[in-house]
Structure formats: structure tokens, C-alpha cells
Amino acid sequence: MAADLGELLVPYMPTIRVPRTGDRVYKSECSFSYDSPESDGGLYVCMNTFLGFGREHVERHYRKTGQSVYMHLKRTVKEKATGAAGGAVPRRRNGKVFLDLELNCDFNGDDFEYEDEAKLVIFPDHFEIPLPNIEELPALVTIACDAVLNATSAYKKQESDSWEEEIQVSKHARSLRQQDNGVRIPPSGWKCSKCEMRDNLWLNLTDGAVLCGKWFFDGSGGNGHALQHYRETNFPLAVKLGTITADGADVYSFDEEEAVLDPHLADHLAHFGIDMLQMQKRENGHTDNEVRPRVTEWEVIQESGLKLKPVYGSGYTGIRNLGNSCYLGTTMQVLFSIPEFQRAYVGNLQRIFDYSPLDPTQDFATQMAKLGHGLLSGQYSKPPVKSELIEQVMKEEHKVLVWHQQKGISPRMFKALVSKGHPEFSSSRQQDAHEFLLHMINLVERNSAGSENPSDVFRFLVEERVQCCQSRKVRYTQRVDYLMQLPVPIEAATNREELIAYEAKRREAEEHMRTPPDAVRAKIPFTACLQAFTEPENVPDFWSSALQAKSAGVKTSRFASFPEYLVVQIKKFTFGVDWVPKKLDLSIDVPDFLDLSRLRATGLQAGEEELPDLTPPIVIPEDTTDSSMNNFMDSPEIDESSVMQLAEMGFPLEACRKAVYYTGNMGPEMAFNWIIAHMEEPDFAEPLAVPSIAETSPSSPSQAPSLDNQPPEESVAILTSMGFPRHQSIQALKATNNNLERALDWIFTHPDSEEGSEAASDMADTEPNDNAFSSANAHSDSTLSPDQDPVGPRIKDGPGRYELFAFISHMGTSTMSGHYVCHIKKEGRWVIYNDHKVCLSERPPKDLGYIYFYHRLSSS
């Protein structure tokens, strides 16, 4: 028999590989579907590429590549047999076959066991060789099979790579001596004992001093009094207040200069009157030790306490939370509820799969089609059969039933692809759903060259009108955008008196170290938000071409076109004193039907006079010689204190220097915003390169390009150094919001743009983009027309009347923490998507949403 197997495998030996260091073994998920070893057909792993395929897709891979040898993995989940005393008999068969394969968390390990099977399958005849079969298989095949079975799962390896180095136990934890000074820490109302800081506070575990931090590993700001206290006392360990839960807390060692673990933390905290085991931790990692409304937004948004009815089938499949990945799940649920996205990816599923590259895990269209099919097919959202339901009810295990049946799909492969190279989305930290939505729109656009672009449904034109307050002359420009950002005028709150009274009580409670009152949520009319959106805003550092000098200028924005799908973001987040984004607690009466027709742009009106298209002069001090100016350009003045504050937050030093320089030394907050806006650029961490005088100085006014919304000269220089014409480089940067990587893609996908007019390409606006719109893909060509510009983006205009069909809600105090859920209206009823759980909504909390999605009503 051994000789027979050896002879059978001889023709395939050259195609069988042993996984090398760096090879990813996809043995837990199919590349084209969400089949796994636990699926009915199991999973097939190619013994050459180590890609995984479900039963429906393995034949395609065989036909495309000719690879014939696959390892078939099958896991069967069974209830454990019970002993005579009624207890579960712990046993597990073939326990090492799937070494390092994740266990299914849907099943309680005390009640279920896993029976694993593995075998080699040779295509096309489906000849099977059971494993292990060491004595009968050639040595190379045995080594390869053993390596695949014991290899780290591709996703588990990636997750470990995304985390920072493992936190170690502090050398001071066991021997820490605490002072018996009678200090007791109250549950709230903390502030630094040396200043008035009330955020980013650290409790020293030796003497109980509460002090503010500065440069700790989480990037928070402060005055550094905790570090100063250590230098004075040598008391090494501190715990961050606000992070304490029954599972642990953030502990820092000043002596070891890193985050550490304290196995005795419960005892150390009890010394100061803190019962760590009684601290509550909310779902999805949010700590419940903050001031909250009487009825929390967590309860309202998740519709807690209501008996929500689970729904199953097509369009009702949940997405598992991989750990702070709910921002991704909610965004993709909404996108794939839009027909254009369904048609582009799921409608073209077979074509996309048939023409996918040899490594489909790295193909955007393939993974989008895979995710869309997983959500819309109903294959992974099946209702329990009647017998299972009766059995579970009899066992009073209803909770287990819901988790078991509504397990949803796990977007590990998708997240790995769309977050690749992104410093934030590739991490395991919570992110802003608004930023991820724009990130996805960018990816869809970049990967839709020559094919249907479903993100066209979000695109619209913004008309910006800038007026010089002194000359009264105006300039009209247009640009492309993808969402509308609504400001929130707190002063328009209908319960303003109640808010003032609450704030007074809160301050009094903090001063006297008493329990704070129940928080009051501001109630803002939606009409007030719209009104704030339409108000003119001042243009900082406005240079009037009519006066040839700086002057006061105001800007208003209107819709030059209305998109098919309107995305409205409520600007709930602001920056706290520690620079961490914090959320305003708001309730806004967002309407089901929205008419924005009155916000339609009008263009240049009769009697208005346009501002001349002139360039602001470059001011050079009269006593500056060419030599000294060159030295200045080589070594520009940079506020090093701002640079260090940003660097202490973990950003690259050179990126911090560029941020401070390009924001004109306006302070760390402005530079921080610059960093957030430019983190995706390939030269983000490259050294600062200041353009020379010759590059930035026009030879004559007639040749000078307008600086209105002009792309950064250093970005233009990078593209021109690659051989692209200057006017084409400027046009590409304008069309991609000055993103170098996307501008390069734009040039390659718009070869005809090289023939365009250089003069027309150099036209721009004097003012920065309006914050009322997202500026996801700014385009400043004032002559832009959806019908006339052959290289411009597609614009689908229509009436400005909309109906709400979905909204994403955020729970928590910051985009860096908390949890997201979404509500989508399907078949005339609202459905709540809370990770893998999908239920009919009883009370959709429309007033507490963060991002709202409207579809355009037909003109009839």
C-alpha cells in the first residue's frame, strides 16, 4: 500500500510545497466564501499556494491553476456525552490535528467537543488519503502535511502582527510597598492634585496620589505631574483612572518606562478603597465608570430590555466583531443595502470570481463580492429548525440558541485587505465609522477603473461662494464631495435651561467630591443644524485679489448637484484637552423625509462682480540675501515644542516636523489635524523637503498660477520628477484631494488629461475647503460640468428630496472607544444590526444617530 501511495503521488510531488517562513496558510476560511472546516463540505487547502477553498470553489482553483493536491479539513462539533452523574465527560478527539486553529466561540467548551479530520484529496478524481499516514506517504509529503496542520492560521498570525509587543508583568508588582496613609479614592470627581486637569489621570499605587499624565503609551496629553511625582519619590507604578474594570486596567511603570501587567492589581487597588471586582464593564469593552444619562445611550441605541425578534435569510446576515471592528461591520451592512453596490459586486459574482487573480485574498473586487454574497445570500443566516427550537426551549438555553443560529460571518480576510498599509484601520483599535466610509469610497473608486463604480451614487458637486467683505466682489468655484457634515449649534438647544442647571450641579459635585448628577442630553432641532450649515463662515487669512491685500472674507456652500444617495454626518465629535476626540451628548430630531431643494446653488447672480484671478505675491524680506534665503529654505523655522508633543503621541518625527511646518507653527492641535488628514500618503514619514524659491516664485503675474486651493508645491514636484507634465500633476492632485498615491492612480486612469489646457488646470480657489462638507475628494476646477468635462468625475444630478433608509449610531464618549450599531429599513420595517445579531427594531433611535443615509425620491 505504501508503494502504491508513493507511486500515486509521484506526478504531483513537484507541486507540493512545505510552508516557509512568511507563507500564510489559509486553513480557517475559504478565499471566495465564508466556508470553514466547520461547514458541511469542510475546507480544502491547496498544498502549493496554501489558499483555502470551500467545496463550491475548489474546482475553480483546480481548473485555473492545475494544482491537484489539496488537504481537506473537516471539523464536527458535537455535544459532550454525559456521565452517570449527569456531568459532561471531557474528551476531545484528534486534538492536535488542527493545532492552532481557532475554536468556535459560539459553543460553550464545557458542553461541546470537536472531532477533527484531515485527508489529502487528489483532483480531478477526488482520490482521498486519510491523515495522519506517516508510514505510507513519501517523506516530503509527510513533512508538508505536518507543517500545514501545525502552521499558525493566516488570520491569527496577522492579528499578532498588528498588536504591539506583548505587555509583561512588572518587576515591581510583587514587591510593591504601599503607604498606610488613609487615602481613599472616590468613584468620580477626580482631578490632578497639582493642577486642574480632570482627564488622563493616573493613580500612584504606592501613596494614592492622583496626578495627570503627559506622554504615556496611549498618547494622551497632560502636564506631566505623574512623571514628576515619580522623579521626586521613585514610586514606580500607576494605574489610569477610568480604565479599571473587573478584567484589569491600564498600568504603567515609570521605572521600566512601559505599560505593564500587575497580577496583584486587585489588592493594590483595594488598599485605596477601590473594589476592582465590582467595577462593571460594558459590552464591547466600554467601561461603565463615567457620568451617563439616566437612560443610557447604550440601552436606547441597542434597544436593550426589549424582546427583539431575530430575522434570518437574504440581507439579514450579521457581521462578527473581531474586537473593535464594529465600525467596519456597520459601514459594510449599509453599503450592501444599496442596489448599486449589490449589482456591482454580487450581481457580477461569477465574472469576478472567474477572472480573479491567482491570489484572490489580495483582490479588492473578489473580497467585496465575497462579503456581499455572504451578507445577501442568506446562506449564513438560517433559522433554527423546529426540533432544535423545541429542544433548546426545553433546556432553557434560549441565549445559546440565538448565538448558535445567528453566528454571522467573520470579515477577517476582508479587513486584512482593505486596511492593509493603513496605520489606523490595520490596528485592533476602535476607529471612526465616518473615516472608514470615506476610506471605502476611495478604495471603490481606485478599483473601479474601466468598470461600474457604485460609489458614483454618493458623489455630488459643491458650489463655494467667497465674497470679499470690503470690495463686495465674489468668486464661485465647484468641487466634488461625498457627504454632508452638519454642524451642531448647542446654543439652539430646546432644553438650554436644564443644561445650564445640570452644568452648575456637576461643577459643584466635582468641587465637593460628591456623586455627580444624572447627565442631561442636549435636544437640538434638526432645522437649527440646517440653518447653521447655511450660515456664512469667515475665511481665515483671506487674500483679496480685488484689493491686492489681505481682507475679511466670508464663504457659503451650496449643492451644485444632488446625489442619488445623500450621506449626512452629524458633527458630534470635538477634541478634548487631551486631544482625544470626544462626543457631544445630543438628541436631534432627524426627519424621515428631507427636502434640500432650497440649498440648490445659483451661480453668479445679476449685479455680482467676480474677483480677479490673480496670485497673492510671495513676500520676501528686503534685507534677506539669496544665501540667507536658501539657508532658510533648507532649515525652515519649526516650533520644536509642538513637534515633540506630537512625537510623544507616537507619530513619526519627520511627519510631526512637516505637520508643524505646513500649518505655519499654529500650534499642536492644527498640526494634529494635518497629520490625521495626511496619514495615508506614501511620503507621510519622509523628511521635510521645502521647495526652492525658483519653484515657488512665478516669473510674471500672467504666468502665475492662482494659489486658490492650489495643491502643495512639494506634491507637484514629486509627480513632475516622475516625468508627468506639471499641468497634469496639478489636475490629478486636485481631483484626489492632494493624495499622492491616488493622484498617481488618477494619472494612469486618465491618460487623456495630458491633452488638456495647462492654463485651465492651474486655476484654483484662494480659500480652504468648507468644513461643512467632507472634502473626501476635492476638485476645484470652476468650470467643472458633468456633461462637459470628459476627464472629470461622473455626477448624477436630480431633485433634492430624500427619504431616510439607514443610520449608524455610536455609543461611548469618543471615536477611539465605544461601539457602533446600524439600523436599516428593509421591506418597510426597521432592522437593527448589532454585530452578528440581526433583529427587527422596535424603537429605532433616529435621534441618536451619527451618520444618516438618505435615498433620493423620484420626481413623480
PDB file of N, CA and C in Angstrom, residues 690-758:
ATOM      1  N   VAL A 690      11.481  71.281   1.535  1.00  0.00           N
ATOM      2  CA  VAL A 690      10.871  72.577   1.238  1.00  0.00           C
ATOM      3  C   VAL A 690      11.233  72.984  -0.174  1.00  0.00           C
ATOM      4  N   PRO A 691      10.257  73.376  -1.018  1.00  0.00           N
ATOM      5  CA  PRO A 691      10.575  73.789  -2.384  1.00  0.00           C
ATOM      6  C   PRO A 691      11.432  75.050  -2.396  1.00  0.00           C
ATOM      7  N   SER A 692      12.253  75.177  -3.426  1.00  0.00           N
ATOM      8  CA  SER A 692      13.131  76.336  -3.538  1.00  0.00           C
ATOM      9  C   SER A 692      12.355  77.550  -4.001  1.00  0.00           C
ATOM     10  N   ILE A 693      13.011  78.704  -3.891  1.00  0.00           N
ATOM     11  CA  ILE A 693      12.376  79.950  -4.328  1.00  0.00           C
ATOM     12  C   ILE A 693      12.030  79.887  -5.804  1.00  0.00           C
ATOM     13  N   ALA A 694      12.926  79.284  -6.593  1.00  0.00           N
ATOM     14  CA  ALA A 694      12.684  79.237  -8.036  1.00  0.00           C
ATOM     15  C   ALA A 694      11.440  78.440  -8.359  1.00  0.00           C
ATOM     16  N   GLU A 695      11.154  77.410  -7.527  1.00  0.00           N
ATOM     17  CA  GLU A 695       9.996  76.582  -7.803  1.00  0.00           C
ATOM     18  C   GLU A 695       8.715  77.270  -7.399  1.00  0.00           C
ATOM     19  N   THR A 696       8.770  78.115  -6.395  1.00  0.00           N
ATOM     20  CA  THR A 696       7.549  78.693  -5.855  1.00  0.00           C
ATOM     21  C   THR A 696       7.270  80.086  -6.357  1.00  0.00           C
ATOM     22  N   SER A 697       8.268  80.762  -6.962  1.00  0.00           N
ATOM     23  CA  SER A 697       8.079  82.136  -7.399  1.00  0.00           C
ATOM     24  C   SER A 697       7.711  82.192  -8.875  1.00  0.00           C
ATOM     25  N   PRO A 698       6.590  82.783  -9.236  1.00  0.00           N
ATOM     26  CA  PRO A 698       6.230  82.931 -10.638  1.00  0.00           C
ATOM     27  C   PRO A 698       7.092  84.005 -11.298  1.00  0.00           C
ATOM     28  N   SER A 699       7.347  83.838 -12.581  1.00  0.00           N
ATOM     29  CA  SER A 699       8.179  84.794 -13.293  1.00  0.00           C
ATOM     30  C   SER A 699       7.424  86.060 -13.623  1.00  0.00           C
ATOM     31  N   SER A 700       6.122  85.957 -13.775  1.00  0.00           N
ATOM     32  CA  SER A 700       5.326  87.149 -14.070  1.00  0.00           C
ATOM     33  C   SER A 700       3.896  86.893 -13.660  1.00  0.00           C
ATOM     34  N   PRO A 701       3.115  87.937 -13.362  1.00  0.00           N
ATOM     35  CA  PRO A 701       1.733  87.738 -12.953  1.00  0.00           C
ATOM     36  C   PRO A 701       0.918  86.972 -13.974  1.00  0.00           C
ATOM     37  N   SER A 702       1.206  87.151 -15.237  1.00  0.00           N
ATOM     38  CA  SER A 702       0.407  86.470 -16.246  1.00  0.00           C
ATOM     39  C   SER A 702       0.680  84.976 -16.277  1.00  0.00           C
ATOM     40  N   GLN A 703       1.892  84.570 -15.818  1.00  0.00           N
ATOM     41  CA  GLN A 703       2.223  83.155 -15.813  1.00  0.00           C
ATOM     42  C   GLN A 703       1.943  82.509 -14.468  1.00  0.00           C
ATOM     43  N   ALA A 704       1.614  83.304 -13.505  1.00  0.00           N
ATOM     44  CA  ALA A 704       1.475  82.765 -12.147  1.00  0.00           C
ATOM     45  C   ALA A 704       0.172  82.006 -12.007  1.00  0.00           C
ATOM     46  N   PRO A 705       0.246  80.786 -11.532  1.00  0.00           N
ATOM     47  CA  PRO A 705      -0.991  80.064 -11.251  1.00  0.00           C
ATOM     48  C   PRO A 705      -1.633  80.616 -10.007  1.00  0.00           C
ATOM     49  N   SER A 706      -2.940  80.550  -9.987  1.00  0.00           N
ATOM     50  CA  SER A 706      -3.659  81.006  -8.797  1.00  0.00           C
ATOM     51  C   SER A 706      -3.364  80.074  -7.638  1.00  0.00           C
ATOM     52  N   LEU A 707      -3.221  80.634  -6.458  1.00  0.00           N
ATOM     53  CA  LEU A 707      -2.997  79.815  -5.270  1.00  0.00           C
ATOM     54  C   LEU A 707      -4.287  79.371  -4.632  1.00  0.00           C
ATOM     55  N   ASP A 708      -5.409  79.680  -5.278  1.00  0.00           N
ATOM     56  CA  ASP A 708      -6.691  79.279  -4.718  1.00  0.00           C
ATOM     57  C   ASP A 708      -6.786  77.762  -4.745  1.00  0.00           C
ATOM     58  N   ASN A 709      -6.770  77.147  -3.556  1.00  0.00           N
ATOM     59  CA  ASN A 709      -6.893  75.684  -3.458  1.00  0.00           C
ATOM     60  C   ASN A 709      -5.803  74.969  -4.247  1.00  0.00           C
ATOM     61  N   GLN A 710      -4.652  75.635  -4.421  1.00  0.00           N
ATOM     62  CA  GLN A 710      -3.550  75.073  -5.199  1.00  0.00           C
ATOM     63  C   GLN A 710      -2.948  73.884  -4.462  1.00  0.00           C
ATOM     64  N   PRO A 711      -2.682  72.760  -5.144  1.00  0.00           N
ATOM     65  CA  PRO A 711      -2.033  71.618  -4.483  1.00  0.00           C
ATOM     66  C   PRO A 711      -0.679  72.024  -3.920  1.00  0.00           C
ATOM     67  N   PRO A 712      -0.222  71.378  -2.852  1.00  0.00           N
ATOM     68  CA  PRO A 712       1.093  71.699  -2.287  1.00  0.00           C
ATOM     69  C   PRO A 712       2.196  71.555  -3.341  1.00  0.00           C
ATOM     70  N   GLU A 713       3.074  72.533  -3.389  1.00  0.00           N
ATOM     71  CA  GLU A 713       4.111  72.529  -4.414  1.00  0.00           C
ATOM     72  C   GLU A 713       5.019  71.312  -4.297  1.00  0.00           C
ATOM     73  N   GLU A 714       5.239  70.839  -3.069  1.00  0.00           N
ATOM     74  CA  GLU A 714       6.118  69.689  -2.921  1.00  0.00           C
ATOM     75  C   GLU A 714       5.484  68.434  -3.527  1.00  0.00           C
ATOM     76  N   SER A 715       4.133  68.323  -3.466  1.00  0.00           N
ATOM     77  CA  SER A 715       3.458  67.187  -4.094  1.00  0.00           C
ATOM     78  C   SER A 715       3.542  67.273  -5.606  1.00  0.00           C
ATOM     79  N   VAL A 716       3.380  68.506  -6.129  1.00  0.00           N
ATOM     80  CA  VAL A 716       3.507  68.700  -7.569  1.00  0.00           C
ATOM     81  C   VAL A 716       4.924  68.332  -8.025  1.00  0.00           C
ATOM     82  N   ALA A 717       5.915  68.731  -7.237  1.00  0.00           N
ATOM     83  CA  ALA A 717       7.309  68.456  -7.594  1.00  0.00           C
ATOM     84  C   ALA A 717       7.590  66.963  -7.637  1.00  0.00           C
ATOM     85  N   ILE A 718       6.977  66.210  -6.732  1.00  0.00           N
ATOM     86  CA  ILE A 718       7.196  64.757  -6.716  1.00  0.00           C
ATOM     87  C   ILE A 718       6.665  64.129  -7.998  1.00  0.00           C
ATOM     88  N   LEU A 719       5.466  64.542  -8.424  1.00  0.00           N
ATOM     89  CA  LEU A 719       4.886  63.969  -9.638  1.00  0.00           C
ATOM     90  C   LEU A 719       5.657  64.403 -10.887  1.00  0.00           C
ATOM     91  N   THR A 720       6.038  65.679 -10.943  1.00  0.00           N
ATOM     92  CA  THR A 720       6.784  66.138 -12.128  1.00  0.00           C
ATOM     93  C   THR A 720       8.154  65.470 -12.203  1.00  0.00           C
ATOM     94  N   SER A 721       8.742  65.141 -11.049  1.00  0.00           N
ATOM     95  CA  SER A 721      10.036  64.461 -11.054  1.00  0.00           C
ATOM     96  C   SER A 721       9.915  63.038 -11.599  1.00  0.00           C
ATOM     97  N   MET A 722       8.697  62.509 -11.634  1.00  0.00           N
ATOM     98  CA  MET A 722       8.450  61.181 -12.178  1.00  0.00           C
ATOM     99  C   MET A 722       8.186  61.237 -13.685  1.00  0.00           C
ATOM    100  N   GLY A 723       8.227  62.459 -14.261  1.00  0.00           N
ATOM    101  CA  GLY A 723       8.087  62.582 -15.693  1.00  0.00           C
ATOM    102  C   GLY A 723       6.729  63.038 -16.174  1.00  0.00           C
ATOM    103  N   PHE A 724       5.800  63.315 -15.252  1.00  0.00           N
ATOM    104  CA  PHE A 724       4.472  63.748 -15.655  1.00  0.00           C
ATOM    105  C   PHE A 724       4.462  65.260 -15.857  1.00  0.00           C
ATOM    106  N   PRO A 725       3.702  65.755 -16.835  1.00  0.00           N
ATOM    107  CA  PRO A 725       3.614  67.202 -17.054  1.00  0.00           C
ATOM    108  C   PRO A 725       3.071  67.914 -15.825  1.00  0.00           C
ATOM    109  N   ARG A 726       3.500  69.146 -15.631  1.00  0.00           N
ATOM    110  CA  ARG A 726       3.092  69.903 -14.451  1.00  0.00           C
ATOM    111  C   ARG A 726       1.577  70.092 -14.396  1.00  0.00           C
ATOM    112  N   HIS A 727       0.977  70.477 -15.541  1.00  0.00           N
ATOM    113  CA  HIS A 727      -0.464  70.733 -15.510  1.00  0.00           C
ATOM    114  C   HIS A 727      -1.244  69.463 -15.223  1.00  0.00           C
ATOM    115  N   GLN A 728      -0.748  68.299 -15.703  1.00  0.00           N
ATOM    116  CA  GLN A 728      -1.432  67.036 -15.429  1.00  0.00           C
ATOM    117  C   GLN A 728      -1.280  66.643 -13.959  1.00  0.00           C
ATOM    118  N   SER A 729      -0.119  66.928 -13.396  1.00  0.00           N
ATOM    119  CA  SER A 729       0.109  66.628 -11.979  1.00  0.00           C
ATOM    120  C   SER A 729      -0.816  67.457 -11.099  1.00  0.00           C
ATOM    121  N   ILE A 730      -0.964  68.753 -11.439  1.00  0.00           N
ATOM    122  CA  ILE A 730      -1.844  69.625 -10.661  1.00  0.00           C
ATOM    123  C   ILE A 730      -3.288  69.146 -10.765  1.00  0.00           C
ATOM    124  N   GLN A 731      -3.701  68.777 -11.969  1.00  0.00           N
ATOM    125  CA  GLN A 731      -5.067  68.329 -12.167  1.00  0.00           C
ATOM    126  C   GLN A 731      -5.341  67.038 -11.383  1.00  0.00           C
ATOM    127  N   ALA A 732      -4.380  66.133 -11.372  1.00  0.00           N
ATOM    128  CA  ALA A 732      -4.543  64.870 -10.642  1.00  0.00           C
ATOM    129  C   ALA A 732      -4.636  65.113  -9.141  1.00  0.00           C
ATOM    130  N   LEU A 733      -3.802  66.014  -8.621  1.00  0.00           N
ATOM    131  CA  LEU A 733      -3.840  66.305  -7.188  1.00  0.00           C
ATOM    132  C   LEU A 733      -5.146  66.962  -6.801  1.00  0.00           C
ATOM    133  N   LYS A 734      -5.650  67.863  -7.651  1.00  0.00           N
ATOM    134  CA  LYS A 734      -6.934  68.499  -7.358  1.00  0.00           C
ATOM    135  C   LYS A 734      -8.062  67.469  -7.316  1.00  0.00           C
ATOM    136  N   ALA A 735      -8.012  66.513  -8.223  1.00  0.00           N
ATOM    137  CA  ALA A 735      -9.084  65.533  -8.328  1.00  0.00           C
ATOM    138  C   ALA A 735      -9.047  64.503  -7.217  1.00  0.00           C
ATOM    139  N   THR A 736      -7.967  64.452  -6.449  1.00  0.00           N
ATOM    140  CA  THR A 736      -7.825  63.438  -5.400  1.00  0.00           C
ATOM    141  C   THR A 736      -7.514  64.029  -4.043  1.00  0.00           C
ATOM    142  N   ASN A 737      -7.880  65.306  -3.861  1.00  0.00           N
ATOM    143  CA  ASN A 737      -7.695  65.957  -2.562  1.00  0.00           C
ATOM    144  C   ASN A 737      -6.244  65.923  -2.103  1.00  0.00           C
ATOM    145  N   ASN A 738      -5.334  66.103  -3.098  1.00  0.00           N
ATOM    146  CA  ASN A 738      -3.892  66.194  -2.825  1.00  0.00           C
ATOM    147  C   ASN A 738      -3.302  64.919  -2.245  1.00  0.00           C
ATOM    148  N   ASN A 739      -3.943  63.766  -2.526  1.00  0.00           N
ATOM    149  CA  ASN A 739      -3.417  62.489  -2.072  1.00  0.00           C
ATOM    150  C   ASN A 739      -2.484  61.950  -3.159  1.00  0.00           C
ATOM    151  N   LEU A 740      -1.192  61.853  -2.865  1.00  0.00           N
ATOM    152  CA  LEU A 740      -0.208  61.484  -3.879  1.00  0.00           C
ATOM    153  C   LEU A 740      -0.460  60.113  -4.485  1.00  0.00           C
ATOM    154  N   GLU A 741      -0.769  59.137  -3.634  1.00  0.00           N
ATOM    155  CA  GLU A 741      -0.973  57.783  -4.143  1.00  0.00           C
ATOM    156  C   GLU A 741      -2.177  57.733  -5.078  1.00  0.00           C
ATOM    157  N   ARG A 742      -3.270  58.377  -4.684  1.00  0.00           N
ATOM    158  CA  ARG A 742      -4.466  58.378  -5.524  1.00  0.00           C
ATOM    159  C   ARG A 742      -4.258  59.244  -6.762  1.00  0.00           C
ATOM    160  N   ALA A 743      -3.458  60.306  -6.637  1.00  0.00           N
ATOM    161  CA  ALA A 743      -3.175  61.151  -7.802  1.00  0.00           C
ATOM    162  C   ALA A 743      -2.423  60.359  -8.863  1.00  0.00           C
ATOM    163  N   LEU A 744      -1.511  59.503  -8.431  1.00  0.00           N
ATOM    164  CA  LEU A 744      -0.775  58.672  -9.378  1.00  0.00           C
ATOM    165  C   LEU A 744      -1.716  57.717 -10.099  1.00  0.00           C
ATOM    166  N   ASP A 745      -2.637  57.111  -9.327  1.00  0.00           N
ATOM    167  CA  ASP A 745      -3.635  56.240  -9.949  1.00  0.00           C
ATOM    168  C   ASP A 745      -4.491  57.022 -10.937  1.00  0.00           C
ATOM    169  N   TRP A 746      -4.847  58.260 -10.560  1.00  0.00           N
ATOM    170  CA  TRP A 746      -5.699  59.092 -11.408  1.00  0.00           C
ATOM    171  C   TRP A 746      -5.016  59.388 -12.741  1.00  0.00           C
ATOM    172  N   ILE A 747      -3.722  59.660 -12.713  1.00  0.00           N
ATOM    173  CA  ILE A 747      -2.988  59.966 -13.941  1.00  0.00           C
ATOM    174  C   ILE A 747      -3.017  58.769 -14.894  1.00  0.00           C
ATOM    175  N   PHE A 748      -2.804  57.570 -14.330  1.00  0.00           N
ATOM    176  CA  PHE A 748      -2.784  56.386 -15.181  1.00  0.00           C
ATOM    177  C   PHE A 748      -4.165  56.046 -15.735  1.00  0.00           C
ATOM    178  N   THR A 749      -5.204  56.395 -14.992  1.00  0.00           N
ATOM    179  CA  THR A 749      -6.561  56.079 -15.457  1.00  0.00           C
ATOM    180  C   THR A 749      -7.187  57.215 -16.256  1.00  0.00           C
ATOM    181  N   HIS A 750      -6.485  58.348 -16.389  1.00  0.00           N
ATOM    182  CA  HIS A 750      -6.983  59.478 -17.175  1.00  0.00           C
ATOM    183  C   HIS A 750      -5.882  59.943 -18.138  1.00  0.00           C
ATOM    184  N   PRO A 751      -5.476  59.065 -19.060  1.00  0.00           N
ATOM    185  CA  PRO A 751      -4.382  59.454 -19.967  1.00  0.00           C
ATOM    186  C   PRO A 751      -4.734  60.637 -20.848  1.00  0.00           C
ATOM    187  N   ASP A 752      -6.039  60.832 -21.127  1.00  0.00           N
ATOM    188  CA  ASP A 752      -6.436  61.940 -21.991  1.00  0.00           C
ATOM    189  C   ASP A 752      -6.258  63.297 -21.326  1.00  0.00           C
ATOM    190  N   SER A 753      -6.099  63.299 -20.009  1.00  0.00           N
ATOM    191  CA  SER A 753      -5.993  64.583 -19.308  1.00  0.00           C
ATOM    192  C   SER A 753      -4.724  65.318 -19.683  1.00  0.00           C
ATOM    193  N   GLU A 754      -3.723  64.593 -20.220  1.00  0.00           N
ATOM    194  CA  GLU A 754      -2.462  65.241 -20.590  1.00  0.00           C
ATOM    195  C   GLU A 754      -2.680  66.237 -21.728  1.00  0.00           C
ATOM    196  N   GLU A 755      -3.763  66.025 -22.512  1.00  0.00           N
ATOM    197  CA  GLU A 755      -4.014  66.905 -23.635  1.00  0.00           C
ATOM    198  C   GLU A 755      -4.785  68.150 -23.227  1.00  0.00           C
ATOM    199  N   GLY A 756      -5.176  68.228 -21.975  1.00  0.00           N
ATOM    200  CA  GLY A 756      -5.989  69.357 -21.529  1.00  0.00           C
ATOM    201  C   GLY A 756      -5.195  70.641 -21.477  1.00  0.00           C
ATOM    202  N   SER A 757      -5.884  71.701 -21.227  1.00  0.00           N
ATOM    203  CA  SER A 757      -5.258  73.021 -21.185  1.00  0.00           C
ATOM    204  C   SER A 757      -4.525  73.218 -19.882  1.00  0.00           C
ATOM    205  N   GLU A 758      -3.241  73.575 -19.973  1.00  0.00           N
ATOM    206  CA  GLU A 758      -2.453  73.805 -18.761  1.00  0.00           C
ATOM    207  C   GLU A 758      -2.992  74.991 -17.997  1.00  0.00           C
TER     208      GLU A 758
END
